mmCIF file with all atom_site columns, C-alpha atoms in Angstrom:
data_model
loop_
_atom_site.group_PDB
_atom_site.id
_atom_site.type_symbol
_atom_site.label_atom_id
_atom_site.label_alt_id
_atom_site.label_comp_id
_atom_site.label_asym_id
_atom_site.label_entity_id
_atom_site.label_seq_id
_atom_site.pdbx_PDB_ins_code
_atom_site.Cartn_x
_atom_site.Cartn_y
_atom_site.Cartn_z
_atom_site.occupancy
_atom_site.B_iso_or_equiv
_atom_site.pdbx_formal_charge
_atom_site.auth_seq_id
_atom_site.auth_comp_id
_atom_site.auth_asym_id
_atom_site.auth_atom_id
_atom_site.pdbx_PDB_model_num
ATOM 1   C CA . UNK A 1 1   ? -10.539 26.062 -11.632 1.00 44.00 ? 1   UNK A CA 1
ATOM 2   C CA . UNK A 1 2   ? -8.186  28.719 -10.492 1.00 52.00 ? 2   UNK A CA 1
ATOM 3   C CA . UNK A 1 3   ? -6.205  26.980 -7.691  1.00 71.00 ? 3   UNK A CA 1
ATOM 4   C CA . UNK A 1 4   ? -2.810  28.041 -7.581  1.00 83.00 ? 4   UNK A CA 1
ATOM 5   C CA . UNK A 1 5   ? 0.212   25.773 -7.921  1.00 91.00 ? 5   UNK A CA 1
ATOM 6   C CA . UNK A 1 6   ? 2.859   28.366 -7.619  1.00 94.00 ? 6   UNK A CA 1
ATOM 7   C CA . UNK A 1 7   ? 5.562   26.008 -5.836  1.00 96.00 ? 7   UNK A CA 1
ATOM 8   C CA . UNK A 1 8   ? 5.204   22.872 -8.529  1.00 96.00 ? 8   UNK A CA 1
ATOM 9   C CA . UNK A 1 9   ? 4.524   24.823 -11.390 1.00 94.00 ? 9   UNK A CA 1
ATOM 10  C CA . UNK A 1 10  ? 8.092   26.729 -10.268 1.00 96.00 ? 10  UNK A CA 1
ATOM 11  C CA . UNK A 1 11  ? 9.958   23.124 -9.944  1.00 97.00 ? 11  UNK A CA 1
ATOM 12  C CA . UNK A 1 12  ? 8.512   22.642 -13.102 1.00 97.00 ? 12  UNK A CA 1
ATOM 13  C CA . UNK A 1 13  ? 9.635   25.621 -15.315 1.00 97.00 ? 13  UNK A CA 1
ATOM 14  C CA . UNK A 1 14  ? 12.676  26.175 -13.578 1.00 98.00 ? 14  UNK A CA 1
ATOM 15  C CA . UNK A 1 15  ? 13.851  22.674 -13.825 1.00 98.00 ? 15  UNK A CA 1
ATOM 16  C CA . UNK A 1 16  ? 13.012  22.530 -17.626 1.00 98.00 ? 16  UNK A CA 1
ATOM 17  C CA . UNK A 1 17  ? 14.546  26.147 -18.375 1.00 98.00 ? 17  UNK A CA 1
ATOM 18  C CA . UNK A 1 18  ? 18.008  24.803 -16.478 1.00 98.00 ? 18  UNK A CA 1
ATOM 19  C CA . UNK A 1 19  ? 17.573  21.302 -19.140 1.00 98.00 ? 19  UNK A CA 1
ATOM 20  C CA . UNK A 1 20  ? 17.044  23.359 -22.623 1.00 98.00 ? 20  UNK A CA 1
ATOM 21  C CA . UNK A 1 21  ? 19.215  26.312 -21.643 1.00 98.00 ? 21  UNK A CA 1
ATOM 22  C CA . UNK A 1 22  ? 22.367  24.065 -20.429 1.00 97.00 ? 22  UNK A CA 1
ATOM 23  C CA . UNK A 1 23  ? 22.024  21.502 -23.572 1.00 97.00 ? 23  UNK A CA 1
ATOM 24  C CA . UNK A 1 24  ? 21.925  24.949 -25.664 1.00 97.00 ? 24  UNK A CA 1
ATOM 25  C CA . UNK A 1 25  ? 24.833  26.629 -23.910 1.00 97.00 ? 25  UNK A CA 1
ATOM 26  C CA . UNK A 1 26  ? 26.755  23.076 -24.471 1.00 96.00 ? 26  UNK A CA 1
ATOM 27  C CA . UNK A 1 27  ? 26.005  22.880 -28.188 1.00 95.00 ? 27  UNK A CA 1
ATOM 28  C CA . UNK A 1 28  ? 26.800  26.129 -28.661 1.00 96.00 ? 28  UNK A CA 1
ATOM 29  C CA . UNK A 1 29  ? 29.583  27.730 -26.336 1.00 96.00 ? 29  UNK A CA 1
ATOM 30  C CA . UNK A 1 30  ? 31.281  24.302 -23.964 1.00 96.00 ? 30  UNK A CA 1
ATOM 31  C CA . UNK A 1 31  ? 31.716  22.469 -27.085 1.00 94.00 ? 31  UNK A CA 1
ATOM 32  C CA . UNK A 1 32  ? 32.342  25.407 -29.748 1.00 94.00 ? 32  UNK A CA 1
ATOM 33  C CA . UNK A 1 33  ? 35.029  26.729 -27.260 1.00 96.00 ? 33  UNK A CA 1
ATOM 34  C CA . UNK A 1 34  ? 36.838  23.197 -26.441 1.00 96.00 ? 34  UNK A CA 1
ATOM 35  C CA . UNK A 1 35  ? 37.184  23.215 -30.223 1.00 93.00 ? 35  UNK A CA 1
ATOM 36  C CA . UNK A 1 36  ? 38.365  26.172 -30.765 1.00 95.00 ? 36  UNK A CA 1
ATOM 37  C CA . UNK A 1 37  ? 40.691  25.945 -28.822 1.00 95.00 ? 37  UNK A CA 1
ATOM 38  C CA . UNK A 1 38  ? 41.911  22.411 -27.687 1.00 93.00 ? 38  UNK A CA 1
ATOM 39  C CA . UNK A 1 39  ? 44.298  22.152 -30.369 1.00 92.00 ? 39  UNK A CA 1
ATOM 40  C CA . UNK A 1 40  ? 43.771  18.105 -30.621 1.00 93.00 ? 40  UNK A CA 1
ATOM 41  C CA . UNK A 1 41  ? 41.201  16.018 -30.562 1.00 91.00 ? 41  UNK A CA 1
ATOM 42  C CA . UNK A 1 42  ? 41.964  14.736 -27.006 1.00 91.00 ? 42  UNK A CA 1
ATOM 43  C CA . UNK A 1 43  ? 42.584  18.607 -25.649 1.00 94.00 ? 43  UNK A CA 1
ATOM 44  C CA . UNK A 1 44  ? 39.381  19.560 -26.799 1.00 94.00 ? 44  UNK A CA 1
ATOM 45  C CA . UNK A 1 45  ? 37.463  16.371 -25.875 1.00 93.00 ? 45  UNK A CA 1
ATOM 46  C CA . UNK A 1 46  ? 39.135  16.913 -22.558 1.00 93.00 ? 46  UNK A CA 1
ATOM 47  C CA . UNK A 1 47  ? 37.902  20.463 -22.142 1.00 95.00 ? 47  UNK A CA 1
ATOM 48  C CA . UNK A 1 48  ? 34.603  19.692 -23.338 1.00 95.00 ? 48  UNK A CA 1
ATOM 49  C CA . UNK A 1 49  ? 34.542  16.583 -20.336 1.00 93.00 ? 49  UNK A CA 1
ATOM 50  C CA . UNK A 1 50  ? 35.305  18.558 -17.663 1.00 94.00 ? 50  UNK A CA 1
ATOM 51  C CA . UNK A 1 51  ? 32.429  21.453 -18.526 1.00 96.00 ? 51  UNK A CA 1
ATOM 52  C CA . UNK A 1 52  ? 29.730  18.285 -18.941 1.00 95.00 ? 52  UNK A CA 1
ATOM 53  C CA . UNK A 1 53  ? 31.141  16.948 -16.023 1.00 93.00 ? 53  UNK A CA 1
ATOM 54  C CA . UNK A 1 54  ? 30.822  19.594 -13.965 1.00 96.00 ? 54  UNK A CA 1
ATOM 55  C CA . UNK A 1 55  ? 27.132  20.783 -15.685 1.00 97.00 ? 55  UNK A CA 1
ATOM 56  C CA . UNK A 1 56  ? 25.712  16.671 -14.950 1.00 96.00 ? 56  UNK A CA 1
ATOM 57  C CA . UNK A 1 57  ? 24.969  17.125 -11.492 1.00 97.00 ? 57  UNK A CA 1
ATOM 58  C CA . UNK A 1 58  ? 22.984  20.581 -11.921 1.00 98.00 ? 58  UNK A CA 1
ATOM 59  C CA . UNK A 1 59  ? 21.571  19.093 -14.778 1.00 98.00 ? 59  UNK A CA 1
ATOM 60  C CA . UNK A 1 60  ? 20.383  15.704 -12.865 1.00 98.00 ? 60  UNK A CA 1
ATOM 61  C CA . UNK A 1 61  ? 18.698  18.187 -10.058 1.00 98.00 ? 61  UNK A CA 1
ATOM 62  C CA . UNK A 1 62  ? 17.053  20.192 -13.337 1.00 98.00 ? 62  UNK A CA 1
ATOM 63  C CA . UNK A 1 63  ? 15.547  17.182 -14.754 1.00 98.00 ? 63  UNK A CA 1
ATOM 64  C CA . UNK A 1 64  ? 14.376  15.829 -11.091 1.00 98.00 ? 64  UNK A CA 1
ATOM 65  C CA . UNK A 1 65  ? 13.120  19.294 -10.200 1.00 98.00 ? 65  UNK A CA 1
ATOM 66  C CA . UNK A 1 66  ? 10.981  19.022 -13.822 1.00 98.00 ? 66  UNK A CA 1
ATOM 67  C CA . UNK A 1 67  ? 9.381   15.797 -13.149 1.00 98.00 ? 67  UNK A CA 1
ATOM 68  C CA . UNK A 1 68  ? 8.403   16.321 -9.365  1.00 98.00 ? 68  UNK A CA 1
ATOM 69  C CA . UNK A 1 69  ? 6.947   19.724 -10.565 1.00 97.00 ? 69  UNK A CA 1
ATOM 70  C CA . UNK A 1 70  ? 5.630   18.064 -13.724 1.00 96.00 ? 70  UNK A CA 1
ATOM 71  C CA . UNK A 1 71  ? 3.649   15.201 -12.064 1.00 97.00 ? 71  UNK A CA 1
ATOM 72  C CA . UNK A 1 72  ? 2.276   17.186 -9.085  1.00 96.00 ? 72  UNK A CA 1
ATOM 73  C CA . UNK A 1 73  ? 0.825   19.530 -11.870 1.00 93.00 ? 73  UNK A CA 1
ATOM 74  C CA . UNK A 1 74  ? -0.616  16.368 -13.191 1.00 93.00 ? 74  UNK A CA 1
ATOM 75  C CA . UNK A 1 75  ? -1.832  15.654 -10.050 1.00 94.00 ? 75  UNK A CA 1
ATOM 76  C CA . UNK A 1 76  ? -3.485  18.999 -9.489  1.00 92.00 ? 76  UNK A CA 1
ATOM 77  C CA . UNK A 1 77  ? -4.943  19.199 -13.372 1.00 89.00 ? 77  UNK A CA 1
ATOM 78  C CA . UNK A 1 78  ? -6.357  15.274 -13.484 1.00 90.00 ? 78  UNK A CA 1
ATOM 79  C CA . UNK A 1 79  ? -9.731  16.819 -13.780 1.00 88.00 ? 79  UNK A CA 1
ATOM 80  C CA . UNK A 1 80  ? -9.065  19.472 -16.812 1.00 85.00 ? 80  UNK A CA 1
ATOM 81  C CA . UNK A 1 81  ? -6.826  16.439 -18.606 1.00 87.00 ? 81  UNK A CA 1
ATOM 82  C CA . UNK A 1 82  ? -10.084 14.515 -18.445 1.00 87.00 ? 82  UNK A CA 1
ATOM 83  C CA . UNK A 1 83  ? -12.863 17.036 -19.278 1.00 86.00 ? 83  UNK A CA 1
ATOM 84  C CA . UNK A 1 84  ? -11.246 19.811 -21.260 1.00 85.00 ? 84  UNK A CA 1
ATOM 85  C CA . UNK A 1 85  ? -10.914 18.915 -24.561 1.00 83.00 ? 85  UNK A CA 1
ATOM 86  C CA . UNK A 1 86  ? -7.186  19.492 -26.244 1.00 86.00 ? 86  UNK A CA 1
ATOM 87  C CA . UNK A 1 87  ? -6.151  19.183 -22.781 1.00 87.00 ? 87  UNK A CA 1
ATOM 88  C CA . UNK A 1 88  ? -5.409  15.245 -22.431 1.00 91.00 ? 88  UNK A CA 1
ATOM 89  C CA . UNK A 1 89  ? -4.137  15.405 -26.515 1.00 91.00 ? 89  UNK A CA 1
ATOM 90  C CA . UNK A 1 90  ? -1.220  18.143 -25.556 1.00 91.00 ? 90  UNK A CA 1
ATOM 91  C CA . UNK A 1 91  ? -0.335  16.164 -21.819 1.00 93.00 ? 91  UNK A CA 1
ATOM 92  C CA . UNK A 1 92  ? 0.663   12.911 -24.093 1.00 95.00 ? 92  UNK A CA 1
ATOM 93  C CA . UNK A 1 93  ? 2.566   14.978 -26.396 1.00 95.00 ? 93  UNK A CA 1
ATOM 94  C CA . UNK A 1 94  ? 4.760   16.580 -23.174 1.00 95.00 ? 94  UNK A CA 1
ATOM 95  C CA . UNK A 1 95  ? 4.446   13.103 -21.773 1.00 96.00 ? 95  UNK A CA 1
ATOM 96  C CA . UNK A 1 96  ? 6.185   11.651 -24.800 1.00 97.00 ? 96  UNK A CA 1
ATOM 97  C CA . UNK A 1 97  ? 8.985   14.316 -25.505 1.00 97.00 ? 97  UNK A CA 1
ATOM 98  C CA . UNK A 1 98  ? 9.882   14.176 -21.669 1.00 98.00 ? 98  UNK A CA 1
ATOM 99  C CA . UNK A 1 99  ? 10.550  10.386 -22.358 1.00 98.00 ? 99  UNK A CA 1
ATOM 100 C CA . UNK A 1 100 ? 12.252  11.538 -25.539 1.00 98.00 ? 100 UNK A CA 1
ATOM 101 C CA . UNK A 1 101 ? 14.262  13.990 -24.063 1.00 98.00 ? 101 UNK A CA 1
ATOM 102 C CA . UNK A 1 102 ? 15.352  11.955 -21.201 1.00 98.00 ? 102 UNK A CA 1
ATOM 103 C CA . UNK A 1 103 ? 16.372  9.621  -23.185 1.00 98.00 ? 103 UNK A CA 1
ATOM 104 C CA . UNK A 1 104 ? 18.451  11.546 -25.686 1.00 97.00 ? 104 UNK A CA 1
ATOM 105 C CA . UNK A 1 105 ? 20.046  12.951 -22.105 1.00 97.00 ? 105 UNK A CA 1
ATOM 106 C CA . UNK A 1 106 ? 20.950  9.719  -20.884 1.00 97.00 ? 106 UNK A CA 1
ATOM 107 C CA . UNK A 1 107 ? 22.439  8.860  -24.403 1.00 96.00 ? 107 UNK A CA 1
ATOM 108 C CA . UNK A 1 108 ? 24.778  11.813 -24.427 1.00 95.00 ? 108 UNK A CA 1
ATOM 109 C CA . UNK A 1 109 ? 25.976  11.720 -21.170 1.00 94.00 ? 109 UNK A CA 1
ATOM 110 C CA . UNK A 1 110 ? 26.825  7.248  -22.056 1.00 92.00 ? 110 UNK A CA 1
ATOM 111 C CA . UNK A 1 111 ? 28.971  8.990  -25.024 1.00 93.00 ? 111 UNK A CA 1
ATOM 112 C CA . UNK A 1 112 ? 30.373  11.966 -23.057 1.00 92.00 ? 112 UNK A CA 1
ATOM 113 C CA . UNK A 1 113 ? 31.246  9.823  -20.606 1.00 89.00 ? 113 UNK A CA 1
ATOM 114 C CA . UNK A 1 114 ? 32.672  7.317  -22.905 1.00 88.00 ? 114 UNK A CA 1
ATOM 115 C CA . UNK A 1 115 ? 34.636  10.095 -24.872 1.00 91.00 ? 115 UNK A CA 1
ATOM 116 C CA . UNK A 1 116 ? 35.758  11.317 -21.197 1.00 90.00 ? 116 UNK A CA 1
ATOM 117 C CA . UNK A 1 117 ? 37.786  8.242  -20.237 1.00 88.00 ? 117 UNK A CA 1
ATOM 118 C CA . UNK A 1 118 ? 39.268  7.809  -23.984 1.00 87.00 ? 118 UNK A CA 1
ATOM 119 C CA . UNK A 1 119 ? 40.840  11.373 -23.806 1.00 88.00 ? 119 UNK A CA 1
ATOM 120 C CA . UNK A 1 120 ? 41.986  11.484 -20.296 1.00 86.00 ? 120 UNK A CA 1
ATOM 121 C CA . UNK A 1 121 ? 45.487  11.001 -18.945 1.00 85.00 ? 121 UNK A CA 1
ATOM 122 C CA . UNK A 1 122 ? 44.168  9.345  -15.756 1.00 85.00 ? 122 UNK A CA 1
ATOM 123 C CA . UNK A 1 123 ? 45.476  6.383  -15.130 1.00 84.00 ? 123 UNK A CA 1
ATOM 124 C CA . UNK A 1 124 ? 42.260  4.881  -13.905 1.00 86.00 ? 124 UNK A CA 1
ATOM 125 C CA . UNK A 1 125 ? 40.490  6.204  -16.457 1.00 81.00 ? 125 UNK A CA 1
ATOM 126 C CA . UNK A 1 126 ? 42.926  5.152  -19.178 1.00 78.00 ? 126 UNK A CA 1
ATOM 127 C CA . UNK A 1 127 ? 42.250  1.416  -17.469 1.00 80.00 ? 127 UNK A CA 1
ATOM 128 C CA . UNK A 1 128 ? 38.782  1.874  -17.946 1.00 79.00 ? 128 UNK A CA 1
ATOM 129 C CA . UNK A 1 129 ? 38.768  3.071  -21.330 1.00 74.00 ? 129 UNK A CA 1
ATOM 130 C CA . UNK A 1 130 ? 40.982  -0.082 -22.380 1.00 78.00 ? 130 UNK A CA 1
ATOM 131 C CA . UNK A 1 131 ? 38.243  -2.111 -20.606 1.00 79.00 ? 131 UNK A CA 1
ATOM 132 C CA . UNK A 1 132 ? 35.717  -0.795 -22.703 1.00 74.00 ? 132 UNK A CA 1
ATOM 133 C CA . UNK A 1 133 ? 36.878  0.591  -25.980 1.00 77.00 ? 133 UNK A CA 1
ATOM 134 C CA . UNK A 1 134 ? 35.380  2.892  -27.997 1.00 80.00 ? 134 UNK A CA 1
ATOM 135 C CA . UNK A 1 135 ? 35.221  4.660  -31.439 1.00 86.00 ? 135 UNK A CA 1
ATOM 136 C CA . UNK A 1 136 ? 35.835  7.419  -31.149 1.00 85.00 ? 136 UNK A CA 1
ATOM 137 C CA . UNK A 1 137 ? 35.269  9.020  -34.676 1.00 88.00 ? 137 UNK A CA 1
ATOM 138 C CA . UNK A 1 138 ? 31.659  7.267  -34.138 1.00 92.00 ? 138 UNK A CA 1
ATOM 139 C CA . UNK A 1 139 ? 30.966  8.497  -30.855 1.00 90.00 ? 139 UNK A CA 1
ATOM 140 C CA . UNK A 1 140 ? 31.976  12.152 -31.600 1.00 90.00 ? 140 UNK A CA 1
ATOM 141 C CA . UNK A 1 141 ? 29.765  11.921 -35.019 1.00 93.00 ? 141 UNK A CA 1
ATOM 142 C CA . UNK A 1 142 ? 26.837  11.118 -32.558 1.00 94.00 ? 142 UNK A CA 1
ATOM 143 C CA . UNK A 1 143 ? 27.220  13.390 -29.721 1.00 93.00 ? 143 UNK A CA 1
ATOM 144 C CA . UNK A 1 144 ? 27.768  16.060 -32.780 1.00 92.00 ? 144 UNK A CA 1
ATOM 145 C CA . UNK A 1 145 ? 24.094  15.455 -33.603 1.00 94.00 ? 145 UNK A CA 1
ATOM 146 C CA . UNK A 1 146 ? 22.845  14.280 -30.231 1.00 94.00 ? 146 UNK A CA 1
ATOM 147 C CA . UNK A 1 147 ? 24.031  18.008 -29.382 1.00 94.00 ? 147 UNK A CA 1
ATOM 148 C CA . UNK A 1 148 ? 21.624  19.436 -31.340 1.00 96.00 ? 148 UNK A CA 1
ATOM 149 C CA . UNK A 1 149 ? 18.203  16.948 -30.644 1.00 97.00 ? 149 UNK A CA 1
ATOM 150 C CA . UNK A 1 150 ? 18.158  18.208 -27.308 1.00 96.00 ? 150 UNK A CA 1
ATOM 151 C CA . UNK A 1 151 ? 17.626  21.842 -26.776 1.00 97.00 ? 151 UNK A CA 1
ATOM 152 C CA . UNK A 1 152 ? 14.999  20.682 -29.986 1.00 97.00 ? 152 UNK A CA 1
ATOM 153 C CA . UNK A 1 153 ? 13.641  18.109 -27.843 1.00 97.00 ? 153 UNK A CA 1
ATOM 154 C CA . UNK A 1 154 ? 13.367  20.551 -24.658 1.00 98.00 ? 154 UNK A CA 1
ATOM 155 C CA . UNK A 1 155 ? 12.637  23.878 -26.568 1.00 97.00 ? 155 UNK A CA 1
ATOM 156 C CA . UNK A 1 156 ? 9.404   21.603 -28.230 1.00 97.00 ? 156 UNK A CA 1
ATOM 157 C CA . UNK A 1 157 ? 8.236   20.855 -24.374 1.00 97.00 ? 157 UNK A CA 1
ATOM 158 C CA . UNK A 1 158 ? 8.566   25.000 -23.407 1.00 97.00 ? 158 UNK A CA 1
ATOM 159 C CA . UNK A 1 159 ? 6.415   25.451 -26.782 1.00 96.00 ? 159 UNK A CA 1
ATOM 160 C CA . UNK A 1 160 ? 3.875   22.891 -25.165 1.00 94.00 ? 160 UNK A CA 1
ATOM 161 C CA . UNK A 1 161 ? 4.324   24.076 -21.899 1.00 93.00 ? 161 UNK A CA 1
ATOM 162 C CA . UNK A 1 162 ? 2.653   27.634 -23.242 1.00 93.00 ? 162 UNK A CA 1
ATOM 163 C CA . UNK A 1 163 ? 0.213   26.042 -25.064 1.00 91.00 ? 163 UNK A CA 1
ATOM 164 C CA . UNK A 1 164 ? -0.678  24.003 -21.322 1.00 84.00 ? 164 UNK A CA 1
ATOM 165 C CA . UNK A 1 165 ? -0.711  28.009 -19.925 1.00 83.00 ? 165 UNK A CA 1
ATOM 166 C CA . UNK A 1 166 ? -3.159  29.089 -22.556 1.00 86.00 ? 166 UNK A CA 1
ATOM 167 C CA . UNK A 1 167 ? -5.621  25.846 -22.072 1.00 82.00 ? 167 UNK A CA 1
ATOM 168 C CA . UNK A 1 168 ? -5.676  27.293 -18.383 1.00 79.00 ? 168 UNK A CA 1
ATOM 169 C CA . UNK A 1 169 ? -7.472  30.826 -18.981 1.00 65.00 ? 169 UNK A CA 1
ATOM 170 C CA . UNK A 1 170 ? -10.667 30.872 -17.589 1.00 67.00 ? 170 UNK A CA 1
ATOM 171 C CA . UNK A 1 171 ? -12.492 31.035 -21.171 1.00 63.00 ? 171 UNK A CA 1
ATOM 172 C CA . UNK A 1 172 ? -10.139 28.285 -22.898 1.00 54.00 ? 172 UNK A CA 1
ATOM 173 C CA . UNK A 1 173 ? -11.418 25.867 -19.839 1.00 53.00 ? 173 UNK A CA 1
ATOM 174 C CA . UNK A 1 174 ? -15.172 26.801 -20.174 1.00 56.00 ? 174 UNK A CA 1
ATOM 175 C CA . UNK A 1 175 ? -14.920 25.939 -24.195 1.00 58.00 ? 175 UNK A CA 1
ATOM 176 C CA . UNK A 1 176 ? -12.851 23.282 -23.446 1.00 49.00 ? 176 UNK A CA 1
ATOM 177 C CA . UNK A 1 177 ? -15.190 21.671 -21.227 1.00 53.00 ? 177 UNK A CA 1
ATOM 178 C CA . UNK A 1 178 ? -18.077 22.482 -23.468 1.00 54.00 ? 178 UNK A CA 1
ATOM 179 C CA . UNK A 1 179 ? -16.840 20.657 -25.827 1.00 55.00 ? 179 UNK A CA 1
ATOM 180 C CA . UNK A 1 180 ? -15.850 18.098 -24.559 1.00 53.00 ? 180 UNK A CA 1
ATOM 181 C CA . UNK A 1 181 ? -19.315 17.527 -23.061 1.00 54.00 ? 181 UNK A CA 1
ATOM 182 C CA . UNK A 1 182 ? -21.148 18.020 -26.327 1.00 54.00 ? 182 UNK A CA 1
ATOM 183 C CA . UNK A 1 183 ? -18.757 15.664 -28.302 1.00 59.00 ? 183 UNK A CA 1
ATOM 184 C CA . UNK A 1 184 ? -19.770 13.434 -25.287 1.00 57.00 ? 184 UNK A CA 1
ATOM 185 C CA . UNK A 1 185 ? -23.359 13.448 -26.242 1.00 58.00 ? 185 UNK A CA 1
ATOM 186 C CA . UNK A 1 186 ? -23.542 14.357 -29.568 1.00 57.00 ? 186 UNK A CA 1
ATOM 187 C CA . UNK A 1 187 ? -25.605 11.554 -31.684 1.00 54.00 ? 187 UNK A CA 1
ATOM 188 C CA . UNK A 1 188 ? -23.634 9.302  -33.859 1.00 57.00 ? 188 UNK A CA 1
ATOM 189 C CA . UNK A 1 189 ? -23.112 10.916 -37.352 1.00 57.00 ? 189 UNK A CA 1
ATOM 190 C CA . UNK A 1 190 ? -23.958 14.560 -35.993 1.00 52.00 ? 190 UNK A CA 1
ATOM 191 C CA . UNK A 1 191 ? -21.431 17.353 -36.325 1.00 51.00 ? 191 UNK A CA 1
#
């Protein structure tokens, strides 16, 4: 019960503090500051581009470093997913705003990216932007909101992430397991 997972459950906490606190900084400083002071629409967007460009590769290595630390703690805690009750409820629930939030991620960076090659004065990017155009009003609406989901969507996996930390005291897994047993056995109709 007390085997230590020091390396995964690092990859795992690290990589998900880099994901909330970089879509937090974003909403609130990169894009806030590109406003402020861009002038125009296509200054600002510009601005804002080149901080989410530069923050997508650390981000990318976040997320990865989550999930590899994510599923080897999976891995290591089949057995208390299985037997301690509350345990297998709260893994679906991180299992299901992980999908959320990598999804909302991948959304934002199709619009940022999108927004990217409409304000640029690359030629190549200009090209591409004809290729595929945009609206813009309609894509800066939705990264205005999308902004927002995601340190909501990450901050709600660090909230179940404690609650995971709690299940693990020694006590919390006996009662847990308890339980779980005497729900198991318990006659039909019995409380």
């Amino acid at each position: 019960m007390s085997e230590r997972n020091t390396v995964l459950r690092s990859m795992h906490d690290l990589g998900l503090a880099a994901w909330f606190g970089g879509s937090l900084m974003g909403a609130v400083a990169l894009n806030g500051a590109a406003d402020a002071e861009g002038g125009t629409w296509r200054s600002a967007a510009r601005i804002a581009s080149v901080g989410w460009a530069r923050w997508t590769p650390v981000n990318a290595a976040a997320i990865a470093m989550h999930l590899v630390g994510g599923s080897g703690l999976l891995a290591a805690n089949a057995s208390r997913v299985g037997t301690q009750k509350g345990v297998a409820a709260s893994t679906i629930a991180k299992t299901v705003l992980t999908g959320a939030a990598l999804a909302v991620t991948a959304y934002s960076r199709v619009l940022g990216k999108k927004i990217e090659l409409a304000s640029s004065d690359s030629p190549e990017a200009q090209d591409k932007a004809v290729k595929h155009p945009i609206d813009t009003d309609k894509a800066q609406r939705d990264l205005a909101r999308v902004q927002w989901v995601l340190p909501a969507v990450t901050g709600g996996l660090i909230v179940l992430n404690a609650l995971h930390g709690e299940q693990q005291r020694p006590a919390e897994q006996m009662q847990g397991m308890f339980q779980r047993v005497g729900s198991m056995t318990a006659w039909p109709g019995m409380h």
